[in-house]
């Protein structure tokens, strides 16, 4: 039986459970049972009928709630595949590097258009990296120390899922010089990202090897699922931009949990959970996990 999970930004308003049940019932979906995951914060409604119809019925409540609608089977996922920039960390690393080079507005504008799906990601990445030619490689460590901060709830999400045996993958269109330390800090087991070419202590403006793009992200998800014998409906994929769409859509299409974290509009249309009001611990509530079971 499908489940709708409503997660409040602060606390659940009086009557919202009844309103949500009424919206489902009025759409012919037959709300059957409600249960608190976390009293006053997050609750489940079991219902009968179409998942897509339930999302439509509950849509008006998304102004105050993050809402996941999914099948109840394999709810606690065994594979986490996540983007990094603006998802597991609070910044876009290439924009911050550009700030040290004095060209942040120019590069950030390209980044935003690429994340919105207005530009080809690989071409946009190549163009931005080229603008960083000559930047001292020591700026990378400086940027890590001064600018890169993990997203609230990231450590709890990764730690809790690893605690029940899930495999965790960080797959980023960013750079290994950032993803590797972030993965170590948060506890990701596997990392995929782009490699900056560095010669004589400076960025050359080029990348080494194949570009990690939207197709790569989807392929990483499928390869990990196949190699580890984890059905795709037992996968959680999360990201924020257009280059995450194939990866997240692949999870959603097979009954997994596809999450947009403060998603751009193109991505938001593909997910079965858009997180706009909470931190990354919303992904644990969506899996039915109360605070008492969280790890970090």
Coordinates of C-alpha atoms in Angstrom, one line a residue:
X1 CA 0.0 0.0 0.0
X2 CA 1.4 3.4 -0.9
X3 CA 2.5 5.9 1.8
X4 CA 2.4 9.7 1.9
X5 CA 4.8 11.2 4.4
X6 CA 4.4 14.8 5.5
X7 CA 7.3 16.5 7.1
X8 CA 6.8 19.9 8.7
X9 CA 9.3 22.7 8.7
X10 CA 8.9 23.3 12.4
X11 CA 5.9 21.6 13.9
X12 CA 2.7 20.1 12.5
X13 CA -0.3 22.5 12.5
X14 CA -3.5 21.3 14.2
X15 CA -5.8 19.7 11.8
X16 CA -3.3 19.1 9.0
X17 CA -3.6 15.3 9.3
X18 CA -7.3 15.5 8.8
X19 CA -6.9 17.9 5.9
X20 CA -4.4 15.6 4.2
X21 CA -6.7 12.6 4.6
X22 CA -9.6 14.6 3.3
X23 CA -7.7 15.6 0.2
X24 CA -6.8 12.0 -0.5
X25 CA -10.3 10.8 0.1
X26 CA -11.8 13.5 -2.1
X27 CA -9.5 12.3 -4.9
X28 CA -10.8 8.7 -4.5
X29 CA -7.6 7.4 -2.9
X30 CA -9.1 6.0 0.3
X31 CA -6.8 7.1 3.2
X32 CA -6.6 4.1 5.5
X33 CA -4.2 4.7 8.3
X34 CA -2.1 7.4 9.9
X35 CA 0.9 7.1 12.1
X36 CA 3.4 9.5 13.6
X37 CA 7.1 9.0 12.7
X38 CA 8.1 11.9 15.0
X39 CA 5.3 13.4 17.1
X40 CA 4.5 16.9 15.9
X41 CA 7.1 16.7 13.1
X42 CA 6.5 14.0 10.5
X43 CA 3.7 11.5 9.9
X44 CA 2.6 8.8 7.4
X45 CA -0.7 8.3 5.7
X46 CA -1.3 4.9 4.1
X47 CA -3.8 5.1 1.1
X48 CA -5.1 3.1 -1.8
X49 CA -4.6 4.2 -5.4
X50 CA -2.3 6.1 -7.6
X51 CA 1.0 7.6 -6.3
X52 CA 0.8 10.4 -8.9
X53 CA -2.8 11.2 -8.0
X54 CA -1.8 11.4 -4.3
X55 CA 1.0 13.8 -5.1
X56 CA -1.5 16.0 -7.0
X57 CA -4.0 15.9 -4.2
X58 CA -1.5 16.8 -1.5
X59 CA 0.3 19.4 -3.7
X60 CA -1.3 22.5 -2.0
X61 CA 0.2 21.4 1.3
X62 CA 3.8 21.7 -0.1
X63 CA 3.8 25.4 0.8
X64 CA 4.5 24.3 4.4
X65 CA 5.5 20.6 4.2
X66 CA 8.0 18.4 2.4
X67 CA 5.9 15.5 1.1
X68 CA 7.1 12.1 -0.1
X69 CA 4.7 9.8 -1.8
X70 CA 6.0 6.3 -2.5
X71 CA 5.4 2.6 -2.3
X72 CA 5.7 1.1 1.2
X73 CA 7.9 -1.8 0.1
X74 CA 11.7 -1.5 0.6
X75 CA 11.2 1.8 2.3
X76 CA 14.6 1.8 4.1
X77 CA 16.9 2.1 1.2
X78 CA 20.1 0.0 0.8
X79 CA 21.8 2.3 -1.7
X80 CA 22.3 6.1 -1.4
X81 CA 23.6 8.0 -4.5
X82 CA 24.1 11.7 -3.9
X83 CA 25.3 14.8 -5.7
X84 CA 27.7 17.0 -3.7
X85 CA 27.5 20.7 -4.5
X86 CA 24.4 22.4 -3.0
X87 CA 23.3 19.0 -1.8
X88 CA 25.9 17.5 0.6
X89 CA 27.7 20.8 0.9
X90 CA 26.3 24.3 1.0
X91 CA 28.4 25.8 -1.9
X92 CA 29.2 25.2 -5.5
X93 CA 32.9 24.6 -5.4
X94 CA 33.7 25.9 -8.9
X95 CA 32.0 29.2 -8.0
X96 CA 34.1 29.5 -4.9
X97 CA 37.3 28.8 -6.7
X98 CA 36.3 31.5 -9.2
X99 CA 35.9 33.9 -6.3
X100 CA 39.5 33.5 -5.4
X101 CA 40.4 34.1 -9.1
X102 CA 38.3 37.2 -9.1
X103 CA 35.7 36.0 -11.6
X104 CA 32.9 34.5 -9.5
X105 CA 30.0 36.5 -11.1
X106 CA 31.0 35.2 -14.6
X107 CA 31.4 31.6 -13.6
X108 CA 28.4 31.5 -11.2
X109 CA 26.1 32.7 -14.0
X110 CA 27.2 29.8 -16.1
X111 CA 26.8 27.4 -13.2
X112 CA 23.2 28.5 -12.5
X113 CA 22.2 28.2 -16.2
X114 CA 23.8 24.7 -16.3
X115 CA 22.0 23.6 -13.1
X116 CA 18.7 25.0 -14.6
X117 CA 19.2 22.9 -17.7
X118 CA 19.7 25.8 -20.0
X119 CA 23.2 24.7 -21.0
X120 CA 24.9 21.4 -21.8
X121 CA 26.6 20.4 -18.6
X122 CA 29.8 19.0 -20.1
X123 CA 30.3 22.1 -22.3
X124 CA 29.5 24.5 -19.5
X125 CA 32.0 22.7 -17.2
X126 CA 34.8 22.7 -19.7
X127 CA 34.2 26.4 -20.3
X128 CA 34.3 27.3 -16.6
X129 CA 37.4 25.2 -15.9
X130 CA 39.2 26.9 -18.7
X131 CA 38.6 30.2 -17.1
X132 CA 40.5 29.0 -14.0
X133 CA 43.8 28.4 -15.9
X134 CA 46.7 29.6 -13.9
X135 CA 45.0 29.5 -10.5
X136 CA 47.4 28.4 -7.7
X137 CA 46.6 24.8 -6.6
X138 CA 47.0 25.9 -3.0
X139 CA 43.8 27.8 -3.4
X140 CA 41.9 24.5 -3.4
X141 CA 43.0 23.8 0.2
X142 CA 42.2 27.3 1.2
X143 CA 38.8 27.1 -0.3
X144 CA 38.1 23.8 1.5
X145 CA 39.1 25.3 4.8
X146 CA 37.3 28.6 4.4
X147 CA 34.2 28.0 2.3
X148 CA 33.2 24.3 2.1
X149 CA 30.7 23.4 4.8
X150 CA 28.5 20.3 4.9
X151 CA 24.8 20.7 4.5
X152 CA 22.9 20.4 7.8
X153 CA 21.8 16.8 8.3
X154 CA 24.3 15.4 5.8
X155 CA 26.3 13.5 8.4
X156 CA 23.2 12.1 10.1
X157 CA 21.7 10.9 6.8
X158 CA 24.9 9.2 5.7
X159 CA 25.8 7.8 9.1
X160 CA 22.3 6.5 9.8
X161 CA 22.0 4.7 6.4
X162 CA 25.4 3.2 6.7
X163 CA 24.4 2.1 10.2
X164 CA 21.8 -0.3 8.7
X165 CA 24.2 -1.5 6.0
X166 CA 23.4 0.8 3.1
X167 CA 26.1 1.5 0.5
X168 CA 26.7 5.2 0.0
X169 CA 28.0 6.9 -3.1
X170 CA 29.0 10.5 -3.7
X171 CA 28.9 11.3 -7.5
X172 CA 29.6 14.8 -8.5
X173 CA 30.1 16.9 -11.6
X174 CA 32.6 18.8 -9.3
X175 CA 36.2 17.8 -8.6
X176 CA 38.0 15.1 -6.7
X177 CA 40.1 17.6 -4.8
X178 CA 36.8 18.5 -3.0
X179 CA 34.8 15.3 -3.2
X180 CA 37.4 13.1 -1.6
X181 CA 37.7 15.1 1.7
X182 CA 34.0 15.6 1.8
X183 CA 33.4 11.9 1.3
X184 CA 35.9 11.1 4.1
X185 CA 34.2 13.6 6.4
X186 CA 30.7 12.4 5.9
X187 CA 31.5 8.7 5.5
X188 CA 30.7 8.0 1.9
X189 CA 32.0 4.6 0.8
X190 CA 32.5 5.4 -2.9
X191 CA 33.3 8.6 -4.9
X192 CA 33.0 9.6 -8.5
X193 CA 34.0 13.1 -9.7
X194 CA 36.1 15.1 -12.2
X195 CA 39.9 15.4 -12.0
X196 CA 41.4 18.9 -12.4
X197 CA 44.7 18.9 -14.4
X198 CA 47.4 20.6 -12.4
X199 CA 50.9 21.3 -13.6
X200 CA 53.8 23.1 -11.8
X201 CA 51.5 24.0 -8.9
X202 CA 48.7 25.6 -11.0
X203 CA 45.5 24.6 -12.7
X204 CA 45.9 24.3 -16.4
X205 CA 42.3 25.0 -17.2
X206 CA 41.7 21.4 -18.4
X207 CA 40.3 18.2 -16.9
X208 CA 41.9 14.7 -16.9
X209 CA 39.9 11.8 -18.2
X210 CA 36.2 11.5 -19.0
X211 CA 33.8 14.0 -17.6
X212 CA 31.4 13.0 -14.9
X213 CA 28.1 14.3 -16.2
X214 CA 24.4 13.5 -15.9
X215 CA 24.8 10.2 -17.9
X216 CA 27.7 9.2 -15.7
X217 CA 25.5 9.7 -12.6
X218 CA 22.7 7.5 -13.9
X219 CA 25.2 4.9 -14.9
X220 CA 26.9 4.9 -11.5
X221 CA 23.4 4.3 -9.9
X222 CA 22.6 1.4 -12.2
X223 CA 26.1 -0.2 -11.9
X224 CA 26.1 -0.1 -8.1
X225 CA 22.5 -1.5 -8.0
X226 CA 23.5 -4.3 -10.4
X227 CA 26.9 -5.1 -8.8
X228 CA 25.5 -5.2 -5.3
X229 CA 22.3 -7.0 -6.1
X230 CA 20.2 -4.1 -4.9
X231 CA 16.9 -3.6 -6.7
X232 CA 16.4 0.0 -8.0
X233 CA 13.3 0.3 -5.9
X234 CA 15.7 0.0 -2.9
X235 CA 17.7 3.1 -4.0
X236 CA 17.6 6.7 -2.8
X237 CA 19.0 9.3 -5.2
X238 CA 19.4 13.0 -4.3
X239 CA 20.5 16.1 -6.0
X240 CA 19.6 19.7 -6.8
X241 CA 20.1 20.4 -10.5
X242 CA 19.3 19.4 -14.0
X243 CA 22.3 17.2 -14.3
X244 CA 20.8 15.0 -11.6
X245 CA 17.6 14.4 -13.5
X246 CA 18.6 11.1 -15.2
X247 CA 19.9 9.6 -12.0
X248 CA 16.9 10.6 -10.0
X249 CA 14.4 9.8 -12.7
X250 CA 15.9 6.3 -12.9
X251 CA 15.3 5.8 -9.2
X252 CA 11.7 7.1 -9.4
X253 CA 10.8 5.1 -12.5
X254 CA 11.7 1.8 -10.7
X255 CA 9.9 2.7 -7.4
X256 CA 12.9 4.1 -5.6
X257 CA 13.1 7.4 -3.7
X258 CA 14.2 10.3 -5.9
X259 CA 14.8 13.5 -4.0
X260 CA 15.3 17.1 -5.1
X261 CA 17.0 19.1 -2.4
X262 CA 15.9 22.7 -3.0
X263 CA 15.5 21.6 -6.6
X264 CA 15.6 23.7 -9.7
X265 CA 12.2 23.5 -11.5
X266 CA 13.2 21.0 -14.1
X267 CA 14.3 18.6 -11.5
X268 CA 11.4 19.2 -9.2
X269 CA 9.1 17.9 -11.9
X270 CA 10.9 14.5 -11.8
X271 CA 11.1 13.7 -8.0
X272 CA 8.9 12.0 -5.5
X273 CA 10.2 14.2 -2.7
X274 CA 11.2 17.8 -3.0
X275 CA 12.8 19.1 0.2
X276 CA 12.3 22.8 0.5
X277 CA 11.5 23.3 4.2
X278 CA 13.8 20.9 6.1
X279 CA 17.5 19.8 6.1
X280 CA 18.7 16.4 4.8
X281 CA 17.2 14.6 7.8
X282 CA 13.9 14.8 5.9
X283 CA 15.3 11.9 3.8
X284 CA 15.3 9.8 7.0
X285 CA 11.7 10.7 7.9
X286 CA 10.8 9.8 4.3
X287 CA 12.2 6.3 5.1
X288 CA 10.2 6.1 8.2
X289 CA 13.1 6.7 10.6
X290 CA 12.5 8.6 13.8
X291 CA 15.1 10.8 15.5
X292 CA 15.7 8.2 18.2
X293 CA 17.3 6.0 15.5
X294 CA 19.5 8.5 13.9
X295 CA 23.3 8.1 13.9
X296 CA 26.1 10.4 12.7

